[in-house]
Structure formats: C-alpha cells, structure tokens
Short mmCIF file of C-alpha atoms in Angstrom, two decimals:
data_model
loop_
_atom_site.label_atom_id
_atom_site.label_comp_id
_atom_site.label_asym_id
_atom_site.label_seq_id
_atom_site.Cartn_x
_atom_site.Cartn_y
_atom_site.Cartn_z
CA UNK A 1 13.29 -12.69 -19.32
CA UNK A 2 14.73 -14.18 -16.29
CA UNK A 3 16.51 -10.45 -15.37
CA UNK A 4 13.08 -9.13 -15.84
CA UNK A 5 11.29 -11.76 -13.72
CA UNK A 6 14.02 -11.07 -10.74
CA UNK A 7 13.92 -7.40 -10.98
CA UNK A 8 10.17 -7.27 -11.29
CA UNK A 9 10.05 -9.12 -7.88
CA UNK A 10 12.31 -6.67 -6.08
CA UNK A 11 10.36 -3.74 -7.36
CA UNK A 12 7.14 -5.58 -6.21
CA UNK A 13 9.18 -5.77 -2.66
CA UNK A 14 9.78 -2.35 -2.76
CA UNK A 15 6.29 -1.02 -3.61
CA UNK A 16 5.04 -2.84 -1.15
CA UNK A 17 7.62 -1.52 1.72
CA UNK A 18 6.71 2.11 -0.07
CA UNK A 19 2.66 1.72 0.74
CA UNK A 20 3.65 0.90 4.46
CA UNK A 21 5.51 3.64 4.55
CA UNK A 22 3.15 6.12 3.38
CA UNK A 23 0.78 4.79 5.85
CA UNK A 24 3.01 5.35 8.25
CA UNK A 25 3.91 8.96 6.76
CA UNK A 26 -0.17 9.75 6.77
CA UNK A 27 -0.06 8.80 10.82
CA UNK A 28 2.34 10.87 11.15
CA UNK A 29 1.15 13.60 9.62
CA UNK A 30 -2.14 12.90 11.52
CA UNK A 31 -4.10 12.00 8.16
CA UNK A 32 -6.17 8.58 8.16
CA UNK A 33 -3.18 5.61 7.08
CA UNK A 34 -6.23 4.00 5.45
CA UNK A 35 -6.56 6.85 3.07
CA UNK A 36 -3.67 4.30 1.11
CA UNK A 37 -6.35 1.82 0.86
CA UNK A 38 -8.91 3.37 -0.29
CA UNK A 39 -6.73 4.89 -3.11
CA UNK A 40 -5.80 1.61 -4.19
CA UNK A 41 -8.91 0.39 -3.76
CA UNK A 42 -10.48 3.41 -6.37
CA UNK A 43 -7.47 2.10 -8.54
CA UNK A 44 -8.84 -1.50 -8.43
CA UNK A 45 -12.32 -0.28 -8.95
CA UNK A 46 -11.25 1.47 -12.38
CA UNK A 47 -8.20 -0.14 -13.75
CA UNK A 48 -8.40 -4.10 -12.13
CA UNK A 49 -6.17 -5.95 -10.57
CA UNK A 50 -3.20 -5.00 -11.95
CA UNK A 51 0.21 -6.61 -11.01
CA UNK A 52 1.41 -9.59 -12.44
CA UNK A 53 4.52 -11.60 -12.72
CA UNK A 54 6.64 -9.37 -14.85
CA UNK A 55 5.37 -6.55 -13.47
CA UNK A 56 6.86 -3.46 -11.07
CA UNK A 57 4.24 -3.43 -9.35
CA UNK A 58 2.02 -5.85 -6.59
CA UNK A 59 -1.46 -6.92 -7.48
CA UNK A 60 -3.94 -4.23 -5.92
CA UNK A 61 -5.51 -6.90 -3.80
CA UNK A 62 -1.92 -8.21 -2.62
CA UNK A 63 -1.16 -4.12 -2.00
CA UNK A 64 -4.60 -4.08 0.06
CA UNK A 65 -3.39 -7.09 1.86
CA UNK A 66 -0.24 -5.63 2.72
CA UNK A 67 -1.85 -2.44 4.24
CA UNK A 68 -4.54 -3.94 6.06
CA UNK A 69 -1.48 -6.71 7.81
CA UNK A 70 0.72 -3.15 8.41
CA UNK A 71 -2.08 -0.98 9.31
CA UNK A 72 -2.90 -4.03 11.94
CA UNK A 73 0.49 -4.45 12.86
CA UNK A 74 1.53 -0.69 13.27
CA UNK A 75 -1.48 1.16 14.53
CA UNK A 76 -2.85 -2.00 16.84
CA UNK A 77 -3.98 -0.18 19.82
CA UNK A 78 -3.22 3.08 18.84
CA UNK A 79 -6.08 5.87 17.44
CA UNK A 80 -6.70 6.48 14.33
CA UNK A 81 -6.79 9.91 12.83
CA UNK A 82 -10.49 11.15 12.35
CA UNK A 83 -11.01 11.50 8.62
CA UNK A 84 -10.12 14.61 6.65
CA UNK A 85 -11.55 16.56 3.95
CA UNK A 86 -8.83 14.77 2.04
CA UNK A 87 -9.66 11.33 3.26
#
C-alpha cells in the first residue's frame, strides 16, 4: 500500500504538470487555454470529484485550481484566444 500511496502521488504530480501543459499547447495553437477547465469542469459536473489518495489522478477541483494558478501565472498580461467552435 505504501508503493501505491508514493506512486499515486507522483502520477498526481504529473497530471497536474500535463493540464498546464495542454494549456499551454491550446495557446499555442491559438485555442482558448481555458478550454482545459471547462473540460474538467463538465467532468466534475458528471462524474464528481474524483481523485483521492490512492489515486493517479488530482481531485477535479485541485486540477481546476492548478489551471486557474497556471493560466494566471502564464497568460498574465497576455490575450487570450477568442473562443472557437471547439471551445
């Protein structure tokens, strides 16, 4: 259980450096970064929470967290893309 409970955590690490990155792919691809959110959010809305101590993934609202900190840290001054028919 303890292997579980330390690998869980860096795959919750990961997953969480993996949404900032697709924000930051979305920018880059000049697609609104807060088209992450609101997928995870519609996740949340369905499915709960999710997360937990054992598992690979973050909570969705600690995943929200972490986007809204990156999208404020990355994007801070910068325009966001106008929303797509995808977003």
């Amino acid at each position: 259980m303890a292997y579980q409970a330390i690998n869980a955590q860096f795959s919750q690490a990961d997953e969480l450096a993996a949404d900032s990155y697709a924000q930051q792919i979305l920018k880059q691809l000049n697609q609104d970064p807060q088209a992450m959110a609101r997928s995870i959010a519609t996740l949340q809305s369905k499915y709960g929470r999710g997360g937990g101590f054992l598992s690979s993934h973050p909570s969705n609202p600690k995943r929200l967290e972490n986007l809204q900190k990156s999208l404020t840290k990355r994007f801070q001054n910068k325009p966001l893309a106008a929303k797509t028919q995808f977003g």
